[in-house]
Coordinates of C-alpha atoms and ligand atoms in Angstrom, one line a residue:
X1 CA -30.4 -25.6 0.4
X2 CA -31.1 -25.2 -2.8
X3 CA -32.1 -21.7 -3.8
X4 CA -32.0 -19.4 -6.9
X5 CA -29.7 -16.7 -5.8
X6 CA -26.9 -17.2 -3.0
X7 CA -27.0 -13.8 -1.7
X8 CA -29.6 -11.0 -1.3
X9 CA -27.9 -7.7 0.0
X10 CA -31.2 -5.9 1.4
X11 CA -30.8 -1.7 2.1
X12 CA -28.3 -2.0 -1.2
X13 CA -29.2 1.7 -1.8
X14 CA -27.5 2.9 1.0
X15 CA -24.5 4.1 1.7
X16 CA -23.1 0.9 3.1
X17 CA -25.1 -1.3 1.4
X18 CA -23.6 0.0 -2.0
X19 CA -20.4 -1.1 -1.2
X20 CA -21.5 -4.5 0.0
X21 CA -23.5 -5.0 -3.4
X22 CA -20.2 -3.5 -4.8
X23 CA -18.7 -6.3 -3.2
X24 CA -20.4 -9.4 -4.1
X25 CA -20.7 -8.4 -7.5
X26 CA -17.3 -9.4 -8.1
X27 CA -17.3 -12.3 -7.0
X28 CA -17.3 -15.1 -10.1
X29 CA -20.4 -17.4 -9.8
X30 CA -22.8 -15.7 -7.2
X31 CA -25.5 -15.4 -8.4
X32 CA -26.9 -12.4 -6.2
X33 CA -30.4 -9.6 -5.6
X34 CA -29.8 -6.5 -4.8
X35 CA -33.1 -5.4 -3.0
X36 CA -34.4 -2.7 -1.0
X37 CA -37.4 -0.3 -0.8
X38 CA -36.6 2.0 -4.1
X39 CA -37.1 0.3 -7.3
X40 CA -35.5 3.4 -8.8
X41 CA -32.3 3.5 -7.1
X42 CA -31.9 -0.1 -7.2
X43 CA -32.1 -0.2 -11.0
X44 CA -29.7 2.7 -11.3
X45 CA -27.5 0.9 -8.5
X46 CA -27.3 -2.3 -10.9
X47 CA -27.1 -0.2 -13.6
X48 CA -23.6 1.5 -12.5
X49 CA -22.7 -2.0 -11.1
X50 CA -23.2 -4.1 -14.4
X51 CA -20.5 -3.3 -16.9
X52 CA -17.7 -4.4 -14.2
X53 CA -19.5 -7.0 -12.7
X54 CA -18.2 -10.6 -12.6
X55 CA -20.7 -12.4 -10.7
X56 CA -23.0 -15.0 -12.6
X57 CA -26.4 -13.5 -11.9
X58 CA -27.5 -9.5 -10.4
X59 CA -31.1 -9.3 -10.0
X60 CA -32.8 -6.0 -8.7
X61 CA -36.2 -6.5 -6.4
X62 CA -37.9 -3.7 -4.3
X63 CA -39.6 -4.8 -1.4
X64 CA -41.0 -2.6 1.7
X65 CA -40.3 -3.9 5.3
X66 CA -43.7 -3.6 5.9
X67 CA -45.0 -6.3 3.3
X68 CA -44.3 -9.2 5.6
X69 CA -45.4 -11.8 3.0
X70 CA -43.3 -10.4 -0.2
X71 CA -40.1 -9.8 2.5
X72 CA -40.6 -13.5 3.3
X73 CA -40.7 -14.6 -0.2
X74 CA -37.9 -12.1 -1.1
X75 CA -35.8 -14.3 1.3
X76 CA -36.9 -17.4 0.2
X77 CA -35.2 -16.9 -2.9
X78 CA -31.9 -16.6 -1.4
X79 CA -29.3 -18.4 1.2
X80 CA -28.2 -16.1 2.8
X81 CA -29.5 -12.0 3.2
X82 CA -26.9 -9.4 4.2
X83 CA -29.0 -6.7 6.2
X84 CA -27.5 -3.2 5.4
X85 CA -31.3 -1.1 5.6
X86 CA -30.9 0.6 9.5
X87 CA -31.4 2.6 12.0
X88 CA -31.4 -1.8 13.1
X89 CA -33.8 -0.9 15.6
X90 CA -36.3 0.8 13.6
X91 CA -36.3 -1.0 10.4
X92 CA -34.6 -4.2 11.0
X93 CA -36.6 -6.8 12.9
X94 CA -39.1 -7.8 9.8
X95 CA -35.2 -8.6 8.2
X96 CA -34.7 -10.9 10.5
X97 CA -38.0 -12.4 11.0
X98 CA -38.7 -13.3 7.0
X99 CA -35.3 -14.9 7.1
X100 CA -36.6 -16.9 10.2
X101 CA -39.8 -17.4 8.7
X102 CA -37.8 -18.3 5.3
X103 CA -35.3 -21.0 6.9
X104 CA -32.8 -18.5 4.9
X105 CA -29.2 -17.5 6.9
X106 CA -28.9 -13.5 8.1
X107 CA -25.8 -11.5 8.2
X108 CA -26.4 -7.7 9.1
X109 CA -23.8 -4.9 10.1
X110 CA -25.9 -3.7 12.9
X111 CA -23.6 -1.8 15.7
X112 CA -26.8 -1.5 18.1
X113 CA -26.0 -3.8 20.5
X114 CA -29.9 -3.3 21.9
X115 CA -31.3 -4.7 18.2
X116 CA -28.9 -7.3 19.0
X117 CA -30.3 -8.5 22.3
X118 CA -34.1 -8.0 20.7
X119 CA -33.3 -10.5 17.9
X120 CA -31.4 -12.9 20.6
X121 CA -34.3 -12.7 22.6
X122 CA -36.8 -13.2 19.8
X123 CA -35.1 -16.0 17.8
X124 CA -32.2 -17.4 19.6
X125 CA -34.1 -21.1 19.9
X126 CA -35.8 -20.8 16.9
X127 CA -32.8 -20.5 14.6
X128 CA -30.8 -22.9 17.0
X129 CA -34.0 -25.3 16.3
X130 CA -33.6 -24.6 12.7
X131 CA -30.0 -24.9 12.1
X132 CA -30.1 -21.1 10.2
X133 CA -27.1 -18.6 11.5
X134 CA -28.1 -15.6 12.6
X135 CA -25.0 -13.1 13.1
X136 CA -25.3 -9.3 13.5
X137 CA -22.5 -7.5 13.7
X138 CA -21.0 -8.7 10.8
X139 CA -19.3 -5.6 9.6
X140 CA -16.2 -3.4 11.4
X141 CA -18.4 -3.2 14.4
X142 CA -17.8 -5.8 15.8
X143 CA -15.8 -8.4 13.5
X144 CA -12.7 -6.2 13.8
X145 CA -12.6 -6.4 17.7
X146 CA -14.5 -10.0 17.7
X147 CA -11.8 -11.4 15.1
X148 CA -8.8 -9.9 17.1
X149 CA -9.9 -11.3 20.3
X150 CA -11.1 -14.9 18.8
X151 CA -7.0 -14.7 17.6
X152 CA -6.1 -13.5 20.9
X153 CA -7.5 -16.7 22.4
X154 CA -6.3 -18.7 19.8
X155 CA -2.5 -17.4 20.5
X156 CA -2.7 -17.8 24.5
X157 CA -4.4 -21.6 24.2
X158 CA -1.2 -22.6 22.7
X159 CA 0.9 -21.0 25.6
X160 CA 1.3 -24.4 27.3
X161 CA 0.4 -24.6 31.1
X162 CA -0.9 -20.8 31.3
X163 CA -3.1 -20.0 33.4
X164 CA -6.5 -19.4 32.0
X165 CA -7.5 -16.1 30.4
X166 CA -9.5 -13.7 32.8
X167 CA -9.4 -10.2 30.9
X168 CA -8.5 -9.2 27.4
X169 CA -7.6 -5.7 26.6
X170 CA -8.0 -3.8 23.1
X171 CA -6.9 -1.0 21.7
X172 CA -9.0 0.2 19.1
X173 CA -7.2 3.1 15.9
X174 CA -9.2 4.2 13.4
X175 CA -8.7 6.5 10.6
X176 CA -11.6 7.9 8.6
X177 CA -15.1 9.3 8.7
X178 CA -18.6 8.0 9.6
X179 CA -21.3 7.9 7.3
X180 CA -24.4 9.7 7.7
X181 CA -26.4 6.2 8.4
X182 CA -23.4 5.7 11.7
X183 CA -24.1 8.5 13.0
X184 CA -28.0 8.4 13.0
X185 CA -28.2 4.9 14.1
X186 CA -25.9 6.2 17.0
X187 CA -28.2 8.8 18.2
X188 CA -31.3 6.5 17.4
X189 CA -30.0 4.4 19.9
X190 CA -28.8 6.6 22.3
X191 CA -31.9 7.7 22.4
X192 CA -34.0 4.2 22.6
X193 CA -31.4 1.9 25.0
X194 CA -33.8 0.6 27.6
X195 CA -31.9 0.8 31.4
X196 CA -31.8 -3.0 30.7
X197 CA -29.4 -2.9 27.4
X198 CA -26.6 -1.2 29.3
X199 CA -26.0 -4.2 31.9
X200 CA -22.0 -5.2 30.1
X201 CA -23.4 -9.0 29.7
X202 CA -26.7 -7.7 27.9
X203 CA -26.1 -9.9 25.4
X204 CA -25.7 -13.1 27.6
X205 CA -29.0 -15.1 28.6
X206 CA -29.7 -13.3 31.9
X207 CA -29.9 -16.1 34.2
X208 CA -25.8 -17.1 33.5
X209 CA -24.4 -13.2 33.8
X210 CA -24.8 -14.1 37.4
X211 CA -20.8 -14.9 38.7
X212 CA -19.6 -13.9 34.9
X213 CA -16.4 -11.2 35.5
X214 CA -17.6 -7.7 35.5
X215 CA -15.0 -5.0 33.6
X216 CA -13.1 -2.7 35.7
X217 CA -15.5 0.4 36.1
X218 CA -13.0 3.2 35.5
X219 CA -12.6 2.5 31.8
X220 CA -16.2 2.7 31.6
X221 CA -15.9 6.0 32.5
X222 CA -13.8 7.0 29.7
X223 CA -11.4 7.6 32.4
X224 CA -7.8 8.7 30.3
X225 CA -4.5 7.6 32.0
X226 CA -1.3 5.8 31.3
X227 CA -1.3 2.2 30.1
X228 CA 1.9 0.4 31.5
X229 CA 1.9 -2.1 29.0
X230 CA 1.0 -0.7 25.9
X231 CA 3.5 2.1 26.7
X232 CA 0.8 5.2 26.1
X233 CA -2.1 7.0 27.4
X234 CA -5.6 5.6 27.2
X235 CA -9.5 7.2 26.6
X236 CA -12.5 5.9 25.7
X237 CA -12.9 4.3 22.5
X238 CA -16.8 5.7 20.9
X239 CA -17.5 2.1 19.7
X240 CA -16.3 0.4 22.8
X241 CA -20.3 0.4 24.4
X242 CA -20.9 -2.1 21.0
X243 CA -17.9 -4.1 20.3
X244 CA -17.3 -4.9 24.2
X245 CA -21.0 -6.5 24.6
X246 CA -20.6 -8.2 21.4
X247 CA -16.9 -9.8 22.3
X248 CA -18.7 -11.0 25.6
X249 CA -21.2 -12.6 23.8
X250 CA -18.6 -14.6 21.8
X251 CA -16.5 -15.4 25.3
X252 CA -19.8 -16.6 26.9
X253 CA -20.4 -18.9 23.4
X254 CA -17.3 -20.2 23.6
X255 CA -17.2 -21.1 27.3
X256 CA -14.8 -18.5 28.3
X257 CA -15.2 -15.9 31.3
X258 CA -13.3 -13.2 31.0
X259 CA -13.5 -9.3 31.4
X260 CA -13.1 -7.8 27.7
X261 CA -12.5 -4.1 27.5
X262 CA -11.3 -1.7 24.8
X263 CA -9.6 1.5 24.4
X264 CA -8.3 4.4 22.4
X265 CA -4.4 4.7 22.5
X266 CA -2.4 8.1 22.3
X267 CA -0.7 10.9 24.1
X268 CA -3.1 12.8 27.5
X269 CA -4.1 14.9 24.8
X270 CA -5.4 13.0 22.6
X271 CA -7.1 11.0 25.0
X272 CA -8.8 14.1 26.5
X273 CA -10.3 15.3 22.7
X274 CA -11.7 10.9 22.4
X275 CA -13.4 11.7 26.1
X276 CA -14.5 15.2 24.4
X277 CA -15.9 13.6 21.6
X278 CA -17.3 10.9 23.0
X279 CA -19.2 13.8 25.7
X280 CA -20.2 15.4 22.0
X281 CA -21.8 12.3 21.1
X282 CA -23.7 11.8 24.3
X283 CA -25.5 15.1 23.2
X284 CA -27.6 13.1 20.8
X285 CA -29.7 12.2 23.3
X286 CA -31.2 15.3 23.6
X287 CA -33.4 17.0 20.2
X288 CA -31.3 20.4 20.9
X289 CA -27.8 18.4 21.1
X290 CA -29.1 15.7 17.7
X291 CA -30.3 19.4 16.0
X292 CA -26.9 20.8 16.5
X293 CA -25.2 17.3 15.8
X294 CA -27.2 17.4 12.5
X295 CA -26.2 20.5 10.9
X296 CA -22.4 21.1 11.9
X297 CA -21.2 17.3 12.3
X298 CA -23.2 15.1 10.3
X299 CA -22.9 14.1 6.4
X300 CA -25.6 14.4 4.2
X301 CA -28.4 12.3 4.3
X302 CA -27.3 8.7 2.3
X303 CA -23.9 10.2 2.6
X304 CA -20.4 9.0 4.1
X305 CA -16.6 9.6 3.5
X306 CA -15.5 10.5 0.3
X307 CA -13.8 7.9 -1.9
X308 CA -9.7 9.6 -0.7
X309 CA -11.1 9.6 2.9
X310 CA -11.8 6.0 2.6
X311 CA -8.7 4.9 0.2
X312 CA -6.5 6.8 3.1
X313 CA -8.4 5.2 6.2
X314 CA -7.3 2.5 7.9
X315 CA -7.4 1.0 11.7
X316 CA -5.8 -1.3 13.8
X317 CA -6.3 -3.4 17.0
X318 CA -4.1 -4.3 19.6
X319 CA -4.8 -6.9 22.4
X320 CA -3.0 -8.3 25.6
X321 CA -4.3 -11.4 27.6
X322 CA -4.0 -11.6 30.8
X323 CA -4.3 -14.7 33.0
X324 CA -4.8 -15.6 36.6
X325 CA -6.6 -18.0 38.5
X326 CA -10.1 -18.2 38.6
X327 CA -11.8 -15.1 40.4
X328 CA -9.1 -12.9 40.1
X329 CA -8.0 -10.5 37.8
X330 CA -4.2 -9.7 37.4
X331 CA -2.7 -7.8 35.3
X332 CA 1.0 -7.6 35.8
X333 CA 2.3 -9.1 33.1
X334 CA 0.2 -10.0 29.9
X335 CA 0.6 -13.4 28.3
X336 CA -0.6 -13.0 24.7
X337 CA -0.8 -10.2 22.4
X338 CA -2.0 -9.9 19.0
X339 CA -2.7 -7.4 16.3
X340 CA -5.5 -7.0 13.5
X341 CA -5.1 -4.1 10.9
X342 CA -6.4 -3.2 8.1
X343 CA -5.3 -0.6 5.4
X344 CA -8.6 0.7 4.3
X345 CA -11.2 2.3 6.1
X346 CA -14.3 0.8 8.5
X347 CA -16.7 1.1 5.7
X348 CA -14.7 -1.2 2.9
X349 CA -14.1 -3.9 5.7
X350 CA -17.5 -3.8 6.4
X351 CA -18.4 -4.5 3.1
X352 CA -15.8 -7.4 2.8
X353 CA -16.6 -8.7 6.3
X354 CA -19.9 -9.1 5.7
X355 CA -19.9 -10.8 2.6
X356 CA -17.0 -13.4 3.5
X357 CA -18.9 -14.0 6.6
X358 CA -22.4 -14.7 4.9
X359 CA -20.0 -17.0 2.2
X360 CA -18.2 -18.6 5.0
X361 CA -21.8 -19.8 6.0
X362 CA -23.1 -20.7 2.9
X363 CA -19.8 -22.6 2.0
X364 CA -20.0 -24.8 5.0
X365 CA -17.4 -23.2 7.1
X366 CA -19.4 -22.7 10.3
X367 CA -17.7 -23.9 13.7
X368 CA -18.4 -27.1 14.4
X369 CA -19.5 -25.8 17.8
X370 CA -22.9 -24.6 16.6
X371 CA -25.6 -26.0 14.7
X372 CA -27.3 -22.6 14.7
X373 CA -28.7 -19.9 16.7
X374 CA -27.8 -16.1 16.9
X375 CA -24.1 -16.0 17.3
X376 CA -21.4 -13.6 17.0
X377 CA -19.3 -13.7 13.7
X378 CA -16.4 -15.3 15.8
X379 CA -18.7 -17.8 17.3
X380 CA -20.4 -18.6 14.1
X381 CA -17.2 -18.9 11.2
X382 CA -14.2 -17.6 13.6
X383 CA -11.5 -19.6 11.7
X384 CA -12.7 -19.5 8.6
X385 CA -13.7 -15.7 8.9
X386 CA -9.7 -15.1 9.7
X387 CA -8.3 -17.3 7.2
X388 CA -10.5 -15.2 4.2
X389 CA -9.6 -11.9 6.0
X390 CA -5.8 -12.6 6.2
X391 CA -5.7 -13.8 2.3
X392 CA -7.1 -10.4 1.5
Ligands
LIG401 N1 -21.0 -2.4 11.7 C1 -20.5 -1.4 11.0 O1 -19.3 -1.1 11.2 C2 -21.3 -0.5 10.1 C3 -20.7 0.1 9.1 C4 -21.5 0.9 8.2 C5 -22.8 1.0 8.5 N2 -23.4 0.4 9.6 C6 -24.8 0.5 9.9 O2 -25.5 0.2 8.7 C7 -26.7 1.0 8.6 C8 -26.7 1.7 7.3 O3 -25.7 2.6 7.2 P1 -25.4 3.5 5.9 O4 -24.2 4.2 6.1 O5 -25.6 2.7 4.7 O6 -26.7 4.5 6.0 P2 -27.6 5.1 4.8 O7 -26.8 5.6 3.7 O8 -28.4 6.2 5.5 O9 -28.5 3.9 4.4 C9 -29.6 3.5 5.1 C10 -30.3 2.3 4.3 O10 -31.4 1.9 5.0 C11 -32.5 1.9 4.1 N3 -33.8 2.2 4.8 C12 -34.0 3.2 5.8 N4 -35.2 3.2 6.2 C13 -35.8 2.1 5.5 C14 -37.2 1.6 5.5 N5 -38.1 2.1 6.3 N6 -37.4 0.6 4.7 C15 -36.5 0.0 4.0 N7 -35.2 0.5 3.9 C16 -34.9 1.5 4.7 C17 -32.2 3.0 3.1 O11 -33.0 2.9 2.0 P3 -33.0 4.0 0.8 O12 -31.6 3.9 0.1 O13 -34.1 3.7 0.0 O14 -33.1 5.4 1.5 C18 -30.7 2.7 2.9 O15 -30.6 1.6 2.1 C19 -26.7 1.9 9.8 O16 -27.5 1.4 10.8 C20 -25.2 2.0 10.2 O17 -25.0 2.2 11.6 C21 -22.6 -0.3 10.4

């Protein structure tokens, strides 16, 4: 594919999108378009960017999502787009399409897992057809969970004569704040998911969920109580609803059946304020309860955690495999454990996620599994996506 720019960041103004430009500019050689809809911010954006930038090319364009033909032609110029511009479900589908239309490789850092089943739905065969990768998600949610359970697998395949893996739990730690964006692309969703988005294998073609291992129900619940093997209490985890769907997805591409499921790990207590929070949350769904939300929990609008909240952020994820024959699901004694983390917060791993992700594709790294299609960032550049995480 040749192309004058490798990457095009589109949404660069944002909060996240800002550090994903950040990112790829300094990178030697890319040459790389910073677009969005404001021609303003994006020249001060390049502007701020350009005395420490090492990358071989940074062009600004400003393009509205609603001029099909110049989004199209935007995307033409590249090889890959990183989608940062959201609430996904309002403003991201014409993203999608003009890379489609384009023949031109899409990462986003969606975390609505209903945009996700939209764009499956919409352009699964196309892109299959046209060997592009598609792969939303790309940024903490879901490629910290998706990467820790793709190693997970990894680790319990070379376990010689196990039994084969039928559930995979995570525990999720995070430490820092949400940006502004998060939290309204939470409530947007909340307050948009169709009756049909919350089935757990939403993201599966509908006619193979039939059979496929349903989670246990009390940990959708947000039920808190002790976990035996990881040796403290567990709650609900806020992101779980996204990064659980998303790691099924990847199970069901890889031709695994298993029951993923994630949680929060501390003491009863802090379990109890995750369920409290996560009850907060819910509140979005009503305009009183997203009013409220607005004025005493969110940020700013285009704001997110300062620059210390972020330096002293930080998460981690903790798996066990379990395995038992086919139709069961025991979990006595755990086979395989692994453990992702990361020493700054959600919002620079997004950043580097999604950019080695869309360079993992562009640099031929994709699984040999898939020719194309929408995919999960595990399913599309697993191996290759750990190997550039663990070198940095
Ligand atoms: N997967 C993850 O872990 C993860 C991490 C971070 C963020 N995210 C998601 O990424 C998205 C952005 O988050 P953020 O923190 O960057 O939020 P933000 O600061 O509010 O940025 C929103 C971005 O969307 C653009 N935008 C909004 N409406 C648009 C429209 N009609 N046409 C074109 N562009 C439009 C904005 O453009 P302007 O700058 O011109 O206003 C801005 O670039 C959210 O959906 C968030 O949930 C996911």
């Amino acid at each position: 594919m040749s192309r004058p720019f490798d990457v095009i960041v589109y949404g660069a103004t944002g909060f996240t999108g800002k550090l994903v430009a950040a990112e790829l500019s300094t990178r030697a050689d890319l040459k790389i378009t910073l677009a969005g809809r404001s021609n303003e911010k994006l020249q001060a954006l390049a502007k701020r960017l350009q005395p420490t930038a090492k990358c071989a090319r940074m062009d600004v364009e400003a393009v509205s999502v609603t001029d099909t033909l110049a989004l199209e032609k935007l995307c033409r110029k590249g090889r890959v787009v990183i989608a940062c511009a959201g609430p996904f479900l309002q403003v991201g589908m014409p993203v999608v399409d003009a890379c489609i239309a384009a023949g031109t490789h899409y990462v986003d850092i969606t975390g609505e897992f209903p945009f996700v089943r939209r764009v499956i739905e919409k352009h699964h065969a196309a892109a299959e057809q046209a060997h592009l990768f598609i792969v939303p998600c790309g940024g903490f949610d879901c490629v910290a969970s998706d990467i820790a359970n793709h190693y997970t697998h990894r680790l319990a395949s070379q376990r010689q004569g196990a039994l084969p893996v039928r559930a995979v739990e995570a525990a999720v730690g995070v430490k820092g704040g949400a940006s502004r964006g998060t939290m309204e692309s939470i409530a947007n969703l909340l307050r948009t998911v169709q009756r049909s988005d919350l089935h757990p294998h939403c993201l599966i073609p509908q006619k193979e969920r039939k059979g496929r291992t349903m989670p246990p129900k009390e940990l959708a619940a947000g039920t808190v109580a002790f976990h035996p093997h990881f040796n403290r209490y567990r709650g609900p985890f806020v992101m779980a609803p996204v990064n659980e769907r998303v790691v099924r997805r990847s199970d069901y591409l890889a031709g695994r059946d298993v029951a993923y499921t994630e949680m929060s790990l501390g003491s009863w207590s802090q379990g109890q304020r995750a369920r409290v929070a996560a009850m907060m949350i819910l509140g979005a769904r009503y305009d009183a309860g997203l009013a409220l939300l607005r004025r005493l929990v969110f940020p700013a609008e285009g704001d997110g955690p300062s620059d210390e909240v972020r330096r002293n952020g930080g998460f981690s994820v903790k798996t066990l495999a379990y395995a038992s024959p086919r139709g069961s699901l025991d979990k006595t004694k755990p086979i395989a454990s692994a453990g992702v983390s990361y020493s700054r917060d959600a919002y620079t791993f997004t950043a580097v996620s999604a950019v080695e992700t869309a360079l993992a594709i562009i640099q031929g790294e994709t699984s040999p599994a898939f020719v194309g299609g929408v995919l999960t960032a595990s399913a599309a550049v697993g191996d290759a996506l750990l190997a550039r995480l663990k070198s940095r």
